[in-house]
Tab-separated table of C-alpha atoms in Angstrom:
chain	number	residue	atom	x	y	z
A	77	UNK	CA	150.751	129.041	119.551
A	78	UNK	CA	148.071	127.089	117.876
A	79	UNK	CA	147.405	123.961	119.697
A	80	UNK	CA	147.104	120.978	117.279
A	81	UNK	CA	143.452	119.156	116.789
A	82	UNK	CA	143.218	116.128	117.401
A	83	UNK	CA	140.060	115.030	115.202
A	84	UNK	CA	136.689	113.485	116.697
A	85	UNK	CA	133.959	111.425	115.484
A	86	UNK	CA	131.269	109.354	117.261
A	87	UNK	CA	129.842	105.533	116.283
A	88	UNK	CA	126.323	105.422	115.708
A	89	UNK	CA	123.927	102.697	115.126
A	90	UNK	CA	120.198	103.633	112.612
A	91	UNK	CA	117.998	101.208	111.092
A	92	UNK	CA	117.799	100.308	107.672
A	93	UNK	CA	115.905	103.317	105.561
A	94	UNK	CA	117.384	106.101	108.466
A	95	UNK	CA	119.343	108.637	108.771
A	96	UNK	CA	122.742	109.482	110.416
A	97	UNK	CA	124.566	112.992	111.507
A	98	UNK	CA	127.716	112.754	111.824
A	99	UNK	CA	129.630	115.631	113.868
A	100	UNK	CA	133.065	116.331	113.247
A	101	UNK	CA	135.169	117.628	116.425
A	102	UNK	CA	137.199	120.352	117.591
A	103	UNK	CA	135.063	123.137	116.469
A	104	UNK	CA	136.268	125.799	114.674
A	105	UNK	CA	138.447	123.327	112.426
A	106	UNK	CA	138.954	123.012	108.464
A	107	UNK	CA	137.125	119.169	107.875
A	108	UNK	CA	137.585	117.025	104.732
A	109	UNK	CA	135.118	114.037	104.472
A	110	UNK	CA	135.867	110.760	103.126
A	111	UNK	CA	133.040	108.717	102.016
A	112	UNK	CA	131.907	106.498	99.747
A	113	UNK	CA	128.804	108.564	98.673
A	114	UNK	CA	127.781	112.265	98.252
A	115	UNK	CA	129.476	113.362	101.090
A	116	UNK	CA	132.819	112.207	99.585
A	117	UNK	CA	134.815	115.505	99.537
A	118	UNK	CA	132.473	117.321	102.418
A	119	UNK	CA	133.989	120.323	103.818
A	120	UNK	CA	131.453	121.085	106.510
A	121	UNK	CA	131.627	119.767	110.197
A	122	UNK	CA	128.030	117.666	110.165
A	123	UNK	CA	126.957	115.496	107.282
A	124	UNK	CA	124.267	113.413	107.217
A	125	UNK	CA	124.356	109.924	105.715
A	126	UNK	CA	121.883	106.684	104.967
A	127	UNK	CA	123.788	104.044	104.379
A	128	UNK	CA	121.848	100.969	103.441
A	129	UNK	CA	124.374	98.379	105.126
A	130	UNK	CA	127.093	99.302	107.975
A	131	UNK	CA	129.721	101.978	106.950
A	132	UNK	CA	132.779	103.129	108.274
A	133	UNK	CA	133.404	106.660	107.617
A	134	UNK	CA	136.511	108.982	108.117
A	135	UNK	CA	136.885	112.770	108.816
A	136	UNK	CA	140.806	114.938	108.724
A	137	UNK	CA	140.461	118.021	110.604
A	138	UNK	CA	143.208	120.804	110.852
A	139	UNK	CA	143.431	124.348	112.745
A	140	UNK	CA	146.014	127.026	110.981
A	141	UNK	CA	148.075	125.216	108.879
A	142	UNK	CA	148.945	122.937	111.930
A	143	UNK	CA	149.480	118.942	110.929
A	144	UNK	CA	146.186	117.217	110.235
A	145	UNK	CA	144.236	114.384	112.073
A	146	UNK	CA	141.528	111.911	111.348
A	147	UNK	CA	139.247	110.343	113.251
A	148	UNK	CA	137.062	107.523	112.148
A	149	UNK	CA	133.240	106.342	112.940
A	150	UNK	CA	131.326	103.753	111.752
A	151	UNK	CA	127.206	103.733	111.405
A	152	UNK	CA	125.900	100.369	112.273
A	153	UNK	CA	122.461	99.375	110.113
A	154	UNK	CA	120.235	97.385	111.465
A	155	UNK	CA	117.726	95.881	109.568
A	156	UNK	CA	114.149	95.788	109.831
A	157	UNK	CA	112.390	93.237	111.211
A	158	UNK	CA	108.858	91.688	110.273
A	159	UNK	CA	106.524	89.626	112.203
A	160	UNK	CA	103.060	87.906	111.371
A	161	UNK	CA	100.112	86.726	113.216
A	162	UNK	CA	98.344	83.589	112.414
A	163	UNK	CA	95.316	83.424	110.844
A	164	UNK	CA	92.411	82.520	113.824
A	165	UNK	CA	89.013	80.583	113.259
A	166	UNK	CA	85.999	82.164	114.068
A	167	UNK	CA	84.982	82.416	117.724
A	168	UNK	CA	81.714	82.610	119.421
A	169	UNK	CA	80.653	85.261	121.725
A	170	UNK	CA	81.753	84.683	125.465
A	171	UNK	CA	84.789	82.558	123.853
A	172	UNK	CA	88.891	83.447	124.201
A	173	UNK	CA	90.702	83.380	120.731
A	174	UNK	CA	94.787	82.982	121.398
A	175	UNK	CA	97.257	85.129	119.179
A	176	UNK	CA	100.740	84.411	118.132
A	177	UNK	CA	103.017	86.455	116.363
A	178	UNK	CA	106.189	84.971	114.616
A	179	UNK	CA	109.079	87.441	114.017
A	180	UNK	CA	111.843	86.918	111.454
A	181	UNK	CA	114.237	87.390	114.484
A	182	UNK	CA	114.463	86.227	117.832
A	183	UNK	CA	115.355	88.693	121.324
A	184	UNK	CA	112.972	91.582	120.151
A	185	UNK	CA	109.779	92.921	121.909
A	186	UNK	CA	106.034	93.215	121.305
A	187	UNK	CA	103.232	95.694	121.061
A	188	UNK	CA	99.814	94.771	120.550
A	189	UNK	CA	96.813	97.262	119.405
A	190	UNK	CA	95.605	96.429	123.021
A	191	UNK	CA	98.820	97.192	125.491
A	192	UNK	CA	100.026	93.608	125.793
A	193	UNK	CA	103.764	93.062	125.262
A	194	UNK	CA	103.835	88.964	124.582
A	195	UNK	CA	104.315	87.370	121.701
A	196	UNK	CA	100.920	85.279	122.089
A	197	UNK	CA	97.819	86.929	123.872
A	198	UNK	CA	94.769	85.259	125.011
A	199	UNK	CA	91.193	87.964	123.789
A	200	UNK	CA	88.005	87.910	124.633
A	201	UNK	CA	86.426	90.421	122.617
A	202	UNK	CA	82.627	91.409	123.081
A	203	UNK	CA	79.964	91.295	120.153
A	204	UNK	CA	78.295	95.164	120.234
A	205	UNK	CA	75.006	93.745	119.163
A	206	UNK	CA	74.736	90.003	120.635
A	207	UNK	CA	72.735	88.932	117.258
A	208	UNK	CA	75.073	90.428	114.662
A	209	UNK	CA	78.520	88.902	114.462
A	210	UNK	CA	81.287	91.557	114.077
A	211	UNK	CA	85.210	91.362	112.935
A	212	UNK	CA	87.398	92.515	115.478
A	213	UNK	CA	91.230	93.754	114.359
A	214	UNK	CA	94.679	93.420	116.554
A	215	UNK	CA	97.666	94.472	115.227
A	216	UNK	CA	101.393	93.997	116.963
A	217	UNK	CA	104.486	95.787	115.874
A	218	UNK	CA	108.221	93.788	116.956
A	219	UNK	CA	111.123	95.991	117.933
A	220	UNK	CA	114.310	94.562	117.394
A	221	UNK	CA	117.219	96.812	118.040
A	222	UNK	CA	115.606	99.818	118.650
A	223	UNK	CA	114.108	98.634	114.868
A	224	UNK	CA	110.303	98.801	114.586
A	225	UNK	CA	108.588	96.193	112.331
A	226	UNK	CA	105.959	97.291	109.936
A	227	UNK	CA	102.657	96.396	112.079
A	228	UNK	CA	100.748	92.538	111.317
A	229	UNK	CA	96.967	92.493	111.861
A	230	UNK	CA	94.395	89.829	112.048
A	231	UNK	CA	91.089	89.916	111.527
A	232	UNK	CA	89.461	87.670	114.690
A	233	UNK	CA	85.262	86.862	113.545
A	234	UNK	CA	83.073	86.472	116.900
A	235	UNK	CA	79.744	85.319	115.751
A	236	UNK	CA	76.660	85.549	117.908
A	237	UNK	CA	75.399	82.739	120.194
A	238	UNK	CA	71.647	81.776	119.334
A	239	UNK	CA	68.778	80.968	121.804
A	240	UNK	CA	66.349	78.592	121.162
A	241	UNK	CA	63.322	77.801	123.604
A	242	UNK	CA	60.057	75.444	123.276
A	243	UNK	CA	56.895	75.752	125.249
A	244	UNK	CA	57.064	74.847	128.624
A	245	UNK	CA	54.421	71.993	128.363
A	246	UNK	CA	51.855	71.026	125.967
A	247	UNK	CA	49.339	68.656	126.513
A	248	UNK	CA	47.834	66.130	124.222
A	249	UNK	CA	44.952	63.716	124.329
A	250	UNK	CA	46.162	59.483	124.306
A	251	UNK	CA	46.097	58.680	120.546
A	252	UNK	CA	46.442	62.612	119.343
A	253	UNK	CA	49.659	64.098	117.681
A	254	UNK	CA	51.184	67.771	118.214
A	255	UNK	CA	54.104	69.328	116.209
A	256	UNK	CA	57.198	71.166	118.131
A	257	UNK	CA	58.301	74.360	117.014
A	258	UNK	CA	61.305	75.848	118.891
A	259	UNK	CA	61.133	79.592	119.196
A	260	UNK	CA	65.000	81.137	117.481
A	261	UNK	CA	66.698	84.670	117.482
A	262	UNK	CA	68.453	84.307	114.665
A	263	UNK	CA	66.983	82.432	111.871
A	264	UNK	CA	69.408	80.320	109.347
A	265	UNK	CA	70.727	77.253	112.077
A	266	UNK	CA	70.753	73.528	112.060
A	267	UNK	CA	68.682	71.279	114.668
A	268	UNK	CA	69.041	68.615	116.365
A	269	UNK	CA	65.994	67.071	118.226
A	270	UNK	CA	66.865	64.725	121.472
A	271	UNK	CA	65.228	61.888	119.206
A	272	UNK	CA	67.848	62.590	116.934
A	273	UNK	CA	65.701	64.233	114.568
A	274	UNK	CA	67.307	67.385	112.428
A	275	UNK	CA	64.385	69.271	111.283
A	276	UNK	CA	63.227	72.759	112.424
A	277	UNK	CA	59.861	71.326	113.665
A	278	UNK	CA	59.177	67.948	114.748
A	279	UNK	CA	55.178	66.117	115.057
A	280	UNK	CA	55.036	64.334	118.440
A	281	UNK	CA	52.595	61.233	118.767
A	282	UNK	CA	53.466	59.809	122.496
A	283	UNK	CA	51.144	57.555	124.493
A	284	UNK	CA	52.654	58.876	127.564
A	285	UNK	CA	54.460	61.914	129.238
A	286	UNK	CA	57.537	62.774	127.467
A	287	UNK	CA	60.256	65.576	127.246
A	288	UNK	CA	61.758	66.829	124.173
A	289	UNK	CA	65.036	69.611	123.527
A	290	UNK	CA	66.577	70.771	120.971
A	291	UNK	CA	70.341	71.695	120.177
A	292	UNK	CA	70.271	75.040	117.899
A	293	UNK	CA	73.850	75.903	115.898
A	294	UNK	CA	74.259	79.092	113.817
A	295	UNK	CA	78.107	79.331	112.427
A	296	UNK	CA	79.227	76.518	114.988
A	297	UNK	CA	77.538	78.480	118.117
A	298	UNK	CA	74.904	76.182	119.764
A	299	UNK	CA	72.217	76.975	122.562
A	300	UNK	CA	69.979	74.124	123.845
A	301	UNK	CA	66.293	74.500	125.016
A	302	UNK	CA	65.466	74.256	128.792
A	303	UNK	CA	65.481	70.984	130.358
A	304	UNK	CA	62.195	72.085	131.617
A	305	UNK	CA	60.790	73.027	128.310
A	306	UNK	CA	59.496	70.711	125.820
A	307	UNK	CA	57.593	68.354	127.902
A	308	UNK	CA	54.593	66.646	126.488
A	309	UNK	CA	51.503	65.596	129.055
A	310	UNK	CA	49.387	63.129	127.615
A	311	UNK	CA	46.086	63.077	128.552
A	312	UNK	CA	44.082	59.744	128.633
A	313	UNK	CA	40.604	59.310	126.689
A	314	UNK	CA	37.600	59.134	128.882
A	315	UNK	CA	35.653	56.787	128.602
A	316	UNK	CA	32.047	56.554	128.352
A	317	UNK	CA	30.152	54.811	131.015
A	318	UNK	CA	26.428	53.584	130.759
A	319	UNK	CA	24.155	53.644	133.565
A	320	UNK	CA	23.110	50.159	133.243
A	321	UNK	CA	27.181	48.823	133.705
């Protein structure tokens, strides 16, 4: 006696663009598919299917002429997600930058370029050459439902930080004037004198001891001269004595 099938078919779950095999049970049975795509009318046990939005399928197996059963699965689709990461101002070197990425979806998890797994990291990236500013790149792909997203990346600037110094001390006779030229690394800043002047080289005419610094600020990164730099020592004029005085 042939024992009667009774017909078998599992749920499944893809994401949106993937691929499904379906696998009919017993083995060894005649299988008719029912579908609404090419495999309408299928006649072999596994068929493979992409639906683009969740689909129930059906299978009728028989053995020998015996009655026929069905068995039903369905393929759940689960879309894609996307996320994006917010544009980031330029940093200096030394400096953190923060990251956030914004999913379309809620509950899934992250992957940044780096290992971290939240949706906002803190970075700290390192300039190769300290003088040359350099573009760093971090991506992060969301998984939601076992559904990668296609990966975000942002572009994070670090831009060098200057150095500016002035002579330790110069000295100056009572009356006499010098000019102040602070000594850069990188040429193209703004400056800003602690009389509150702006330009790259000030003239000093003091009538007594004085200390002058200087702010330096290339692409918002600033660097100040030595609070023991700058000073200006101002000598006194002899004066002449005659024997006779």
């Amino acid at each position: 006696m042939i024992q009667n099938p009774t017909a078998s078919l599992n749920d499944t779950t893809i994401c949106l663009g993937g691929t499904a095999t379906l696998v009919a049970g017993p083995n060894g049975a005649s299988y008719l598919w029912t579908t609404n795509d090419a495999n309408n009318g299928a006649t072999t046990q596994t068929i493979n299917v992409s639906p683009t939005s969740t689909t129930t399928y059906t299978v009728t197996v028989n053995i020998g002429g015996c009655a026929a059963t069905s068995a039903t699965a369905t393929v759940t689709v689960n879309p894609i997600p996307s996320v994006s990461v917010a544009n980031v101002a330029a940093i200096c070197n030394g400096s953190s930058a923060t990251l956030t990425a914004t999913p379309s979806a809620p509950g899934g998890t992250y992957l940044w370029s780096n290992g971290l797994s939240s949706n906002t990291i803190s970075v700290t990236p390192a300039l190769t050459n300290p003088t040359v500013a350099q573009n760093f790149n971090y991506s992060v792909v969301y998984t939601l439902n076992g559904c990668p997203s296609i990966a975000d990346t942002v572009t994070l600037t670090v831009n060098p930080v200057p150095t500016v110094s002035l002579p330790t001390t110069t000295t100056i006779c009572n009356g006499s004037s010098t000019t102040l030229t602070p000594t850069v690394n990188i040429p193209g800043g703004s400056y800003l004198w602690s009389n509150n002047e702006t330009s790259s080289s000030i003239s000093v005419n003091s009538t007594a001891n004085t200390n002058y610094g200087v702010t330096y600020t290339l692409n918002g990164c600033s660097a100040s001269s030595s609070s023991s730099t700058g000073n200006v020592v101002v000598n006194p004029i002899p004066r002449l004595y005659r024997d006779w005085e």
